[in-house]
Short mmCIF file of C-alpha atoms in Angstrom, two decimals:
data_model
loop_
_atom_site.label_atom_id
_atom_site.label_comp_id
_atom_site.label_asym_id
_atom_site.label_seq_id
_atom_site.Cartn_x
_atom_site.Cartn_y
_atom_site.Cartn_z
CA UNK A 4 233.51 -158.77 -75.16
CA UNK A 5 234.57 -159.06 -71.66
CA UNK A 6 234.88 -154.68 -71.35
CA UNK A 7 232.06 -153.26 -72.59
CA UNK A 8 230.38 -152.11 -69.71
CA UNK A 9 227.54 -151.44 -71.25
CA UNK A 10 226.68 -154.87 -72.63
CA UNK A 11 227.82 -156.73 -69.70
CA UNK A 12 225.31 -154.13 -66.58
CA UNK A 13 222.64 -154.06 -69.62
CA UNK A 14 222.58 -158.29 -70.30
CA UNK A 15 222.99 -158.65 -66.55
CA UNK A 16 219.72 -156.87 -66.07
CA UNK A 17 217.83 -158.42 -69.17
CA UNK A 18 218.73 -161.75 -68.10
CA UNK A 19 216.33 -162.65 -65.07
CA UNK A 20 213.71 -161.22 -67.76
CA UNK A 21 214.25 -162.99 -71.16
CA UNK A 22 214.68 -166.46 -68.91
CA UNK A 23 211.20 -165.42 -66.90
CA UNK A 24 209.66 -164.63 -70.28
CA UNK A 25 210.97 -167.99 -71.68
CA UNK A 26 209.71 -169.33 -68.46
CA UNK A 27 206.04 -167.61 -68.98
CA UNK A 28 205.99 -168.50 -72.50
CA UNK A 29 206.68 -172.42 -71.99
CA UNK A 30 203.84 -172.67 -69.19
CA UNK A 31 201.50 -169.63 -70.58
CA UNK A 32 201.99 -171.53 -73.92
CA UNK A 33 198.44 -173.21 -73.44
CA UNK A 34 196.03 -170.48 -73.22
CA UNK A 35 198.41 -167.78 -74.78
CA UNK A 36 200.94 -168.13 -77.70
CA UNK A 37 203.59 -170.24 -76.64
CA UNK A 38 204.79 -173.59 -76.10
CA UNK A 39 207.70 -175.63 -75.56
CA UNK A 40 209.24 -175.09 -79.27
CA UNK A 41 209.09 -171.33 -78.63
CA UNK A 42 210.21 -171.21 -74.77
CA UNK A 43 213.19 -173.14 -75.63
CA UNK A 44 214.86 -171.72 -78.35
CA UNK A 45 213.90 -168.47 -76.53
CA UNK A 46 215.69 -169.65 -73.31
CA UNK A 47 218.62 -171.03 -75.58
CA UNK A 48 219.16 -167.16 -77.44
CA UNK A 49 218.99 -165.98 -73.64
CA UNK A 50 221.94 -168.36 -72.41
CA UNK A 51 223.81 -167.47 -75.79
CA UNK A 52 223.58 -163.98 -75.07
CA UNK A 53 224.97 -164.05 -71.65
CA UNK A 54 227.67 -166.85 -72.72
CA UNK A 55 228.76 -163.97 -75.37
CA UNK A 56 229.22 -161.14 -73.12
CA UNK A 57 230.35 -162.75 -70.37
CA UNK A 58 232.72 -165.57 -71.79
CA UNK A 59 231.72 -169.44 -72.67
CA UNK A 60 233.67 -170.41 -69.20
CA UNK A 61 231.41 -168.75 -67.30
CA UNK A 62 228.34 -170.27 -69.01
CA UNK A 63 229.76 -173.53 -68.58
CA UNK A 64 229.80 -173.47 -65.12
CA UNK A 65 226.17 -172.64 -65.22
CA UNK A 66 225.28 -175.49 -67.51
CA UNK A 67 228.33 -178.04 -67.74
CA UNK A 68 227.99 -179.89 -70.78
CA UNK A 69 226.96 -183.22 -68.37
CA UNK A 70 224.15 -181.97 -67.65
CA UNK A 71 223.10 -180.65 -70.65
CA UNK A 72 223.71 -184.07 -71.87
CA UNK A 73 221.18 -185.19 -69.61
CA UNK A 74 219.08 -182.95 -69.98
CA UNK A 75 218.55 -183.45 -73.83
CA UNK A 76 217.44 -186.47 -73.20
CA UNK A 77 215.62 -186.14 -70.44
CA UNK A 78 213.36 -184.58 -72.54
CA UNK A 79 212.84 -186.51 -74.65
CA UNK A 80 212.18 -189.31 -72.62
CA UNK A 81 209.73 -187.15 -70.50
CA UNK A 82 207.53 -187.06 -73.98
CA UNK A 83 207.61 -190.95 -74.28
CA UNK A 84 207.37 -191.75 -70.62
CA UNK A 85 203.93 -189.84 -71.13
CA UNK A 86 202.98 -191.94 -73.77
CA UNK A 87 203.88 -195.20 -72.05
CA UNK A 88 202.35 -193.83 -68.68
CA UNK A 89 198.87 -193.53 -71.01
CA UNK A 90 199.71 -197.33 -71.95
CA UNK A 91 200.04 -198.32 -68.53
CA UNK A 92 197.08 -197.24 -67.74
CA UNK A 93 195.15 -198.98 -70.42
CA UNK A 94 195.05 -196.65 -73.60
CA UNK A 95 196.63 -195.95 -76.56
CA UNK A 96 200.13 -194.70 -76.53
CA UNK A 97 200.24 -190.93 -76.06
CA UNK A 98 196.22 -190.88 -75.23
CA UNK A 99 196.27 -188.00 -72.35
CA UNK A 100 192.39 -188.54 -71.02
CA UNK A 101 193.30 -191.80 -68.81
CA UNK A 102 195.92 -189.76 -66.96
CA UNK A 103 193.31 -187.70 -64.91
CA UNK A 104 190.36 -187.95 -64.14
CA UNK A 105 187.29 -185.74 -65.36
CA UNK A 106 188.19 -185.85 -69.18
CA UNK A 107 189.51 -182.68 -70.36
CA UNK A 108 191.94 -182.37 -67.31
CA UNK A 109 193.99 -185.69 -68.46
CA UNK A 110 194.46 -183.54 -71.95
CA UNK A 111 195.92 -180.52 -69.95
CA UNK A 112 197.69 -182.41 -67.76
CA UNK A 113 199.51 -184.60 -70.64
CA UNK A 114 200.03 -181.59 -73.00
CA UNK A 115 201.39 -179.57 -69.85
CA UNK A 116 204.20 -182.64 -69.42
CA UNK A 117 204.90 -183.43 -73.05
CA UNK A 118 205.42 -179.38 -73.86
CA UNK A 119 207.77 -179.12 -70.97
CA UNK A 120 209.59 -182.34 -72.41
CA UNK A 121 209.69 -180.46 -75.94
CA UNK A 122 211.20 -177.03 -74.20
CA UNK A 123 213.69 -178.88 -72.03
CA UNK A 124 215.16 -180.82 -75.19
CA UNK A 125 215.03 -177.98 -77.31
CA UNK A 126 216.72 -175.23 -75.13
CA UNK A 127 219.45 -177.57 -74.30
CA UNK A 128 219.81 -179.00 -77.72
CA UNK A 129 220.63 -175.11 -78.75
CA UNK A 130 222.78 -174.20 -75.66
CA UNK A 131 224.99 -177.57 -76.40
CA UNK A 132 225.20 -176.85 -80.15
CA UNK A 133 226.45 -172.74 -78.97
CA UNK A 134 229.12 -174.47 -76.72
CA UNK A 135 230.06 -176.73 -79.50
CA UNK A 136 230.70 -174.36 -81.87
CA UNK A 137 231.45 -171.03 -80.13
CA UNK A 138 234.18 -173.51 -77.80
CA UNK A 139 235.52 -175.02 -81.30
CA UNK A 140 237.70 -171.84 -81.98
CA UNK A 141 240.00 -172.04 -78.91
CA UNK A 142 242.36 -174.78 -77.99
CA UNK B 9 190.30 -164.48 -108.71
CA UNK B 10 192.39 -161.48 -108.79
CA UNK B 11 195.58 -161.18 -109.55
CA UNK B 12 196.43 -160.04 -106.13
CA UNK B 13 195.20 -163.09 -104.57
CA UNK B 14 198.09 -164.86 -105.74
CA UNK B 15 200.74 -161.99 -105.03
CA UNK B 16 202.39 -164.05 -101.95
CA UNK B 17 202.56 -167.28 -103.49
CA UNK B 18 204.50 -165.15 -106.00
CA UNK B 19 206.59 -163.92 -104.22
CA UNK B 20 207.18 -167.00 -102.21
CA UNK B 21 208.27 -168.78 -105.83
CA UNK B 22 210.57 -165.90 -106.27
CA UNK B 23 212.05 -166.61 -102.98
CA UNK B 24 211.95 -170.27 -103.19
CA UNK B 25 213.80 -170.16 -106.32
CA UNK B 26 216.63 -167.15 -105.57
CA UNK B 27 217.36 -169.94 -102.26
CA UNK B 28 217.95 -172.31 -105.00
CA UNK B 29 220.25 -170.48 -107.55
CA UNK B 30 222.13 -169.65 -104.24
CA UNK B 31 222.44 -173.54 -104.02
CA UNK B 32 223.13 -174.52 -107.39
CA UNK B 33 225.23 -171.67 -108.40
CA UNK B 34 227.84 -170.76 -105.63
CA UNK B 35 230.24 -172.72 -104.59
CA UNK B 36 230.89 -171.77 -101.07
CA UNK B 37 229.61 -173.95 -98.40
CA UNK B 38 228.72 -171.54 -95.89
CA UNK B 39 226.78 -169.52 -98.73
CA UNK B 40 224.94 -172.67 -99.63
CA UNK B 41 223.46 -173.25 -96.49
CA UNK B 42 222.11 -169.77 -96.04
CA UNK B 43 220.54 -170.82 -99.22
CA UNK B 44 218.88 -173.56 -98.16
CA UNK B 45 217.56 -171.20 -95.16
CA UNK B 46 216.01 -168.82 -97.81
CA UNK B 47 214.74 -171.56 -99.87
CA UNK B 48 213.29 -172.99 -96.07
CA UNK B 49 211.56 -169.86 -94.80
CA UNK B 50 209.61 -169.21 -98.40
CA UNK B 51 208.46 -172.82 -97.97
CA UNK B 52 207.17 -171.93 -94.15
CA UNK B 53 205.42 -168.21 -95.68
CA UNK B 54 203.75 -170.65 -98.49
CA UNK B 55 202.30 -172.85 -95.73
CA UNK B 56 201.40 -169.50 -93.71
CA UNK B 57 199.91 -167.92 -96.41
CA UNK B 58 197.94 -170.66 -97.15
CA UNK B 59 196.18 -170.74 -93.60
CA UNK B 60 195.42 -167.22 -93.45
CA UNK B 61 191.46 -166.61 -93.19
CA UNK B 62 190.84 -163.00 -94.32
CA UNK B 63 189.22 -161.35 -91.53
CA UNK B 64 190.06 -163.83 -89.29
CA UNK B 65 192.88 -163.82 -86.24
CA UNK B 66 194.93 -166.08 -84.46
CA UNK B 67 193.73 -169.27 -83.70
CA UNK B 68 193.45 -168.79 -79.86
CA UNK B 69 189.96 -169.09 -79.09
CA UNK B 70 188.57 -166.27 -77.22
CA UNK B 71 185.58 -164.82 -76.85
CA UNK B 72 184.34 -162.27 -79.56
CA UNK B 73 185.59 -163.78 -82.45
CA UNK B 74 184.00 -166.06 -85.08
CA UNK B 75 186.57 -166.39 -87.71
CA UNK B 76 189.90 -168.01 -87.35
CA UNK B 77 193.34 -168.61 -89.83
CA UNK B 78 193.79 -172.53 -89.81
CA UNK B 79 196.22 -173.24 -87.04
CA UNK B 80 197.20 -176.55 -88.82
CA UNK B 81 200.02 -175.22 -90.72
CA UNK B 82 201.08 -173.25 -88.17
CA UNK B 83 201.75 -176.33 -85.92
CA UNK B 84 203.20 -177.90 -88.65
CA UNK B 85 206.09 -174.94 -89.98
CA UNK B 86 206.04 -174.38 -85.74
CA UNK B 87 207.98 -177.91 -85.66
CA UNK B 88 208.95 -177.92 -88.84
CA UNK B 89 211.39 -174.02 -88.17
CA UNK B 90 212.92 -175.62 -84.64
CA UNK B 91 213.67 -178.84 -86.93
CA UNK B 92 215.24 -177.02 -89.67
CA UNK B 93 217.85 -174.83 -87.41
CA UNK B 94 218.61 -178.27 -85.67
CA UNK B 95 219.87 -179.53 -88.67
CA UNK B 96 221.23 -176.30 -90.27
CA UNK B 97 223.41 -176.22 -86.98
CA UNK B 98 224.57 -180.03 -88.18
CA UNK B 99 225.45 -178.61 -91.42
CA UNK B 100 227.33 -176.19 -90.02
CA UNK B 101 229.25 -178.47 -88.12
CA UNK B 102 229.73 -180.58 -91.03
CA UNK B 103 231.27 -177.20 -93.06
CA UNK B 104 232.95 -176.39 -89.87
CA UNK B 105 234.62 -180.36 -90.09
CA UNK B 106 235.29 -179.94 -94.22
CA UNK B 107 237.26 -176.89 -93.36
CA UNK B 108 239.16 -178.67 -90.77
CA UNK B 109 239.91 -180.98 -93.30
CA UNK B 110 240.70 -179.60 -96.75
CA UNK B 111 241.72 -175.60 -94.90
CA UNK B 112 238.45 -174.42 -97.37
CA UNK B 113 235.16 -174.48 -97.83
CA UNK B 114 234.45 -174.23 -101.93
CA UNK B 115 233.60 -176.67 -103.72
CA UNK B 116 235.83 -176.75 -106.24
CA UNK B 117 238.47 -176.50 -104.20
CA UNK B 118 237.55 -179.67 -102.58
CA UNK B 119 236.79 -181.59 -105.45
CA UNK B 120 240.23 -180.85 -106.57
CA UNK B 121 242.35 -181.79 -103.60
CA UNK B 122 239.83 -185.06 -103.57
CA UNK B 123 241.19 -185.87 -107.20
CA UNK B 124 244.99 -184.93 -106.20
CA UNK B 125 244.93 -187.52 -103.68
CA UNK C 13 204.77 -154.76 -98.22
CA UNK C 14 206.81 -157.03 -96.15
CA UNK C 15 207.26 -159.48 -99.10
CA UNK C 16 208.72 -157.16 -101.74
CA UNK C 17 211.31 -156.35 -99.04
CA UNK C 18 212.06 -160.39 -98.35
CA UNK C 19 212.63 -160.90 -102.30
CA UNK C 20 214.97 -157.33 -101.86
CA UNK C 21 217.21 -159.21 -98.99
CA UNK C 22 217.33 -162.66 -100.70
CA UNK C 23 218.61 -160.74 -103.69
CA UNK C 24 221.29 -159.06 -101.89
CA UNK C 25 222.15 -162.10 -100.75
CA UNK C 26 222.66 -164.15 -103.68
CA UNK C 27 225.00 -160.49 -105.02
CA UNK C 28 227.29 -160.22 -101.85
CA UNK C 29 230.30 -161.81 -101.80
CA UNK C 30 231.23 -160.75 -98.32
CA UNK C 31 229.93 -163.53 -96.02
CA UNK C 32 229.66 -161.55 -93.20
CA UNK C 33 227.15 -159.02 -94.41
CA UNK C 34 225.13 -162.11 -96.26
CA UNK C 35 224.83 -163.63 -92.67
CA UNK C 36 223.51 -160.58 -91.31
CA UNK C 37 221.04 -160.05 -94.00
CA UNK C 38 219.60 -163.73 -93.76
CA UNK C 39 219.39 -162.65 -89.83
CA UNK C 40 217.40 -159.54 -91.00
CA UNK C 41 215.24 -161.58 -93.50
CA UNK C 42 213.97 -163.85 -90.25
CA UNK C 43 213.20 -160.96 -88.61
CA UNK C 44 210.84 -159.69 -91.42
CA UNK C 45 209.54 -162.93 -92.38
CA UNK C 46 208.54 -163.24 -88.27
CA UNK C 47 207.02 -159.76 -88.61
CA UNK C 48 204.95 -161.31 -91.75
CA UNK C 49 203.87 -164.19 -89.39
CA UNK C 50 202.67 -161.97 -87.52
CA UNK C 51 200.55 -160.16 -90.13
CA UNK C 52 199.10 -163.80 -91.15
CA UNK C 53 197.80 -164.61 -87.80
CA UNK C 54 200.85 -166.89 -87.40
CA UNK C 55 201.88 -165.78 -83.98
CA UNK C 56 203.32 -168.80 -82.16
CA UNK C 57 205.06 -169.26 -85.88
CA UNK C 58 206.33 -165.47 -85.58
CA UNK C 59 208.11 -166.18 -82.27
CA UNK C 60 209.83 -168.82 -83.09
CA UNK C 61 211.01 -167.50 -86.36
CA UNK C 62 211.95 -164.44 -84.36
CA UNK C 63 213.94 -166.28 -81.30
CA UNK C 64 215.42 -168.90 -84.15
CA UNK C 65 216.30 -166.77 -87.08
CA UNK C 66 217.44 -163.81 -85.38
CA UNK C 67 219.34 -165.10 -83.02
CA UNK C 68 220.35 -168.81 -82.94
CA UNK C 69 220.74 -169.16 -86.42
CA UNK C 70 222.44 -166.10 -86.99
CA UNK C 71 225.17 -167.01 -83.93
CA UNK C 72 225.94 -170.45 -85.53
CA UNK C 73 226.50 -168.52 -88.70
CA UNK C 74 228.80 -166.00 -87.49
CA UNK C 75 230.18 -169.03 -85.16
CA UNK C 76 230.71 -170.95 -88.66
CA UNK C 77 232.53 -168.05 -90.37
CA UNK C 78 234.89 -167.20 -87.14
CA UNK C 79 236.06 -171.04 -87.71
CA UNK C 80 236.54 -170.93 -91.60
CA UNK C 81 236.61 -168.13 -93.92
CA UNK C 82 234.39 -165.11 -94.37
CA UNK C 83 234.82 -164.23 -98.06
CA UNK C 84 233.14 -166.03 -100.90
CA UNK C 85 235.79 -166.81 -103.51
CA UNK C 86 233.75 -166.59 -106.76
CA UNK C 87 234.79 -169.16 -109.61
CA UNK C 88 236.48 -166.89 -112.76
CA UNK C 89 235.62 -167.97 -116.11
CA UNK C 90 232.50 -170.24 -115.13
CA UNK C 91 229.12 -169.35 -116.73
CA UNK C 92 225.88 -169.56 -114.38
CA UNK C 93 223.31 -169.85 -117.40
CA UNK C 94 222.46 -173.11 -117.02
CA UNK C 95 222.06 -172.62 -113.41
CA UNK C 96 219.76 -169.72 -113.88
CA UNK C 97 218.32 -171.22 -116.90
CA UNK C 98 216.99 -174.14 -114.96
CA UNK C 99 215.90 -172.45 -111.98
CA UNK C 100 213.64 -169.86 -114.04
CA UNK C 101 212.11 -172.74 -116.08
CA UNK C 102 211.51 -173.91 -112.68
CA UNK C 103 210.01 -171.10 -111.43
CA UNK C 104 207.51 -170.36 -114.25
CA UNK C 105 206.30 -174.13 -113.86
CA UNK C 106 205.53 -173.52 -110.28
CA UNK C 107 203.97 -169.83 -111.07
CA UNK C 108 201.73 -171.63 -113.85
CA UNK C 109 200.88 -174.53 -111.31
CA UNK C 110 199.75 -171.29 -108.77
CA UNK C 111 197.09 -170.08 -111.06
CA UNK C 112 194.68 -173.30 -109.94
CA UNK C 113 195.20 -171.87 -106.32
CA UNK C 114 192.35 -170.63 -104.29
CA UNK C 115 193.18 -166.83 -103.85
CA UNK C 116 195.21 -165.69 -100.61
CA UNK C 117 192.47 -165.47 -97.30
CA UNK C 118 189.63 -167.12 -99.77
CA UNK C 119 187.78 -168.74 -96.73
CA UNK C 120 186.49 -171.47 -99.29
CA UNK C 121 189.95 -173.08 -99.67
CA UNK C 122 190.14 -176.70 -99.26
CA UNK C 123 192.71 -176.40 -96.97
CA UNK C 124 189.76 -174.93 -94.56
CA UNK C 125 187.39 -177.91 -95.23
CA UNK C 126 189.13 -180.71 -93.68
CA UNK C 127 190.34 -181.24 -90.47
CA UNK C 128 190.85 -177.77 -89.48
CA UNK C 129 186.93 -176.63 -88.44
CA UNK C 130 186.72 -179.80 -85.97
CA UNK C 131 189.67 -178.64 -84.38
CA UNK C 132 188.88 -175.50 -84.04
CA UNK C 133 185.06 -176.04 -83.23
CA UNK C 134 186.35 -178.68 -80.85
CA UNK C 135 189.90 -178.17 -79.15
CA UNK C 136 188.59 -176.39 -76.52
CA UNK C 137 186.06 -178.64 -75.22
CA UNK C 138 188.28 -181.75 -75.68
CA UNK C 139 191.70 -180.16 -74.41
CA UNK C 140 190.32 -177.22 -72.03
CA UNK C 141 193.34 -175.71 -73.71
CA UNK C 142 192.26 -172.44 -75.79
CA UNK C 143 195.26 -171.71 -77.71
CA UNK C 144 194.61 -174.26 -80.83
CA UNK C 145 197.80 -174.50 -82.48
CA UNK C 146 198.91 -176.00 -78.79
CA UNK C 147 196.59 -178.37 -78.38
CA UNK C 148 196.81 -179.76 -82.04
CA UNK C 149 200.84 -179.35 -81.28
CA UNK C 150 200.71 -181.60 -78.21
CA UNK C 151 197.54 -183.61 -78.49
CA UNK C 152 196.08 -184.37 -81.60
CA UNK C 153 198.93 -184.68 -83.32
CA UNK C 154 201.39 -185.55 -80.44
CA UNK C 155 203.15 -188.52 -82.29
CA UNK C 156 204.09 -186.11 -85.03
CA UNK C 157 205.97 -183.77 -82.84
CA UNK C 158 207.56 -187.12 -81.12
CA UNK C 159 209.04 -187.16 -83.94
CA UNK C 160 210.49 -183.97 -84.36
CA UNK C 161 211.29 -183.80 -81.23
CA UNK C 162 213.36 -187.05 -82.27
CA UNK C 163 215.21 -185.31 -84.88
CA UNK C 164 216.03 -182.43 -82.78
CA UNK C 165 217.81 -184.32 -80.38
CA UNK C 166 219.29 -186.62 -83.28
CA UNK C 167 220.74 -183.25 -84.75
CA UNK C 168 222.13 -182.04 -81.35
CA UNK C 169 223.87 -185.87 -80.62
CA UNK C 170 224.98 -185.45 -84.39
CA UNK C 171 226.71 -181.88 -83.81
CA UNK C 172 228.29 -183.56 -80.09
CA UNK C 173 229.71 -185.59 -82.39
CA UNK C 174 231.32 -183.86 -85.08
CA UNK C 175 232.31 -180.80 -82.74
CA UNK C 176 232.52 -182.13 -79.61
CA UNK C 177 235.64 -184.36 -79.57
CA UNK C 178 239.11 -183.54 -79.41
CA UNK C 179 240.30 -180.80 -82.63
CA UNK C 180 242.78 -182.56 -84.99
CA UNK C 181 245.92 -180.85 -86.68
CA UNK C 182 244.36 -179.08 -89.76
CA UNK C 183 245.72 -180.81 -92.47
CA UNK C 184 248.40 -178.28 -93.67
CA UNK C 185 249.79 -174.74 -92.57
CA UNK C 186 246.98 -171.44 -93.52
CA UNK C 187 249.29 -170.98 -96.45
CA UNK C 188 248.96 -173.90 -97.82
CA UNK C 189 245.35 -174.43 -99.13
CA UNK C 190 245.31 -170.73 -100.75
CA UNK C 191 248.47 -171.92 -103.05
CA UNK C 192 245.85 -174.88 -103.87
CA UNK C 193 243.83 -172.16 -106.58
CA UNK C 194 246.91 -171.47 -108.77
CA UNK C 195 246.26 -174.71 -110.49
CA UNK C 196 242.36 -173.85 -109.90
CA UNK C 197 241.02 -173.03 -113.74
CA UNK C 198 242.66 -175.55 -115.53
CA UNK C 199 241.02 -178.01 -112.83
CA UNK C 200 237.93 -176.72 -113.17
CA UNK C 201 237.50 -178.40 -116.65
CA UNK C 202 237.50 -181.45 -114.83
CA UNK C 203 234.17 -183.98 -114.89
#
């Protein structure tokens, strides 16, 4: 897809939008709808589309499959540090109120981190999966 | 209760149950799997369906409104639709890995290479 | 309505034979069921169906098919009555198990009575979060979505692994597995 002008000036201009939109759904996500689930596959279908029109090299250099690596489980390990970090501080595993300090603010604050753990995992679980299949075909 | 109150559990049934002919009835891998999707996303409008509140809206407090759809299943098929393309996309990769391996992907094609051997 | 047009698709997706178009259509029928989401108050549901269904799914579908085959070869000579047979009988179970259901938007429903008015009476106050199906998502039932999250990233190690590493030899010449068939109905009588 590497000539069709069209495609490649229109997805260069959508970009910076779907990945703000991602962006503003993953932190909107708690007084709008959104969340981490939603901002990452949404920020996963926006990588996709630009690795499509402009080639899977050129999307690897963006994201290098190292990173993305990381990045899966860096997520993941976000979520549980957050529920450790409660236990460290003398609750229950996962129990947001002890990590600030007037009580609904600890809630906010712990479902701020553990939704941007979700959306990192999730839109790099779906941009490694693209790169593994869409890179199987060539040799 | 009306006949209409049941319509989209219906339908739903109908769905659920055209994903599983696709499943039990076709032999091609690929087709299978979309299958399964079908057969997935009638199970996610029955849990929908069932948390709808008539008259009510979504379940993002505001003011103004009194009455809102349960938000339970929606956290629940929420997880549950991020989930299931994870592992359709390991599926995939496992049709993608048959394929490498027998050069097709129906079943009975398999099955008799498998009793060749 | 949106539903009678869902049970249209998956129809035309069980009669196509041509992969690609069935792939397409099961893109389409995300898209509709999102829009039906959307109709049932679902909304963070409808985005994700939308963002999932219509486009990641549909890629790794089209990604399958570019690495295999993209026409259904359809078994001669096999009968699918017992197939349909069962999933009918099926079907009419569940349909007679639906009539003891509470009617679609009854506000009575026990699914309303439980757990659903505290959160809703109380999310806000407890979470300062307003959008409910968040704060049940990430707080009250946090070790729930742990574990999803778990499987997610289980799935995406699991497809590192069977894509990721180095592409063997395919185990004979294109040719090859097509000749396989000729033999292919007097095998079929096999177990």
């Amino acid at each position: 897809m590497q000539r069709h002008f069209v495609l490649r000036v229109t997805t260069k201009l959508l970009m910076p939008f779907i990945l703000l939109f991602a962006l503003y759904v993953q932190f909107h996500g708690d007084f709008g709808p959104g969340g981490g689930f939603q901002a990452g596959v949404i920020f996963g279908a926006g990588f996709i589309l630009y690795a499509l029109v402009y080639g899977i090299e050129s999307a690897r250099r963006v994201a290098p499959a190292g990173a993305l690596r990381v990045l899966i489980s860096a997520g993941l390990l976000l979520y549980i540090g957050v529920g450790y970090a409660g236990l460290a501080l003398g609750a229950s595993f996962l129990d947001y109120n002890v990590l600030s300090a007037p009580a609904p603010k600890g809630q906010h604050l712990g479902i701020f981190l553990v939704e941007l753990g979700v959306g990192v995992t999730v839109a790099a679980t779906m941009v490694t999966v693209f790169f593994n299949f869409a890179g199987r075909g060539r040799d | 209760m009306d006949a209409l109150g049941l319509y989209n559990y219906w339908i739903v049934i109908v769905l659920m149950m055209t994903g599983f002919y696709v499943v039990v009835s076709r032999g091609n891998l690929v087709k299978k799997i979309v299958g399964l999707n079908i057969f997935q996303t009638s199970m996610f409008i029955l849990y929908i369906s069932m948390g709808k509140v008539a008259g009510g809206t979504a379940p993002i407090l505001a003011e103004g409104f009194e009455t809102y759809s349960n938000p339970l299943p929606h956290v629940l098929i929420l997880t549950a639709i991020v989930v299931g393309v994870a592992t359709t996309a390991l599926g995939l990769a496992l049709v993608v890995r048959i394929n490498e391996a027998y050069g097709t992907v129906e079943e009975d094609e398999i099955q008799l290479q498998d009793q060749e051997a | 309505m949106l539903l009678s047009f869902l049970a249209v698709i998956a129809i035309g997706i069980l009669r196509l034979r041509n992969l690609f178009a069935v792939v397409m259509l099961s893109g389409i029928y995300s898209l509709l069921s999102a829009g039906l989401f959307v109709a049932l108050d679902a909304v963070d549901v409808a985005f994700t169906e939308a963002a999932v269904g219509g486009g990641i799914a549909t890629f790794l579908m089209l990604g399958t098919l570019a690495l295999t085959t993209d026409r259904e070869k359809l078994p001669e000579g096999r009968l699918q009555i017992i197939p349909l047979l069962i999933v009918v009988a099926t079907g009419a179970l569940l349909i007679y198990g639906t009539l003891d259901m509470p009617g679609y938007g009854d506000p009575t429903a026990p699914i309303h009575q439980h757990v659903a008015p505290r959160y809703l009476a109380d999310a806000e106050r407890e979470t300062s979060v307003p959008n409910v199906v968040t704060a049940i998502l990430a707080s009250y039932r946090s070790f729930d979505t742990m574990g999803e999250l778990a499987v997610i990233f289980t799935a995406g190690i699991g497809v590192m692994l069977l894509l990721g590493g180095a592409r063997k030899r395919r185990g004979g010449p294109s040719g090859g597995p097509s000749g396989g068939p000729s033999g292919g109905p007097s095998g079929d009588a096999s177990e």
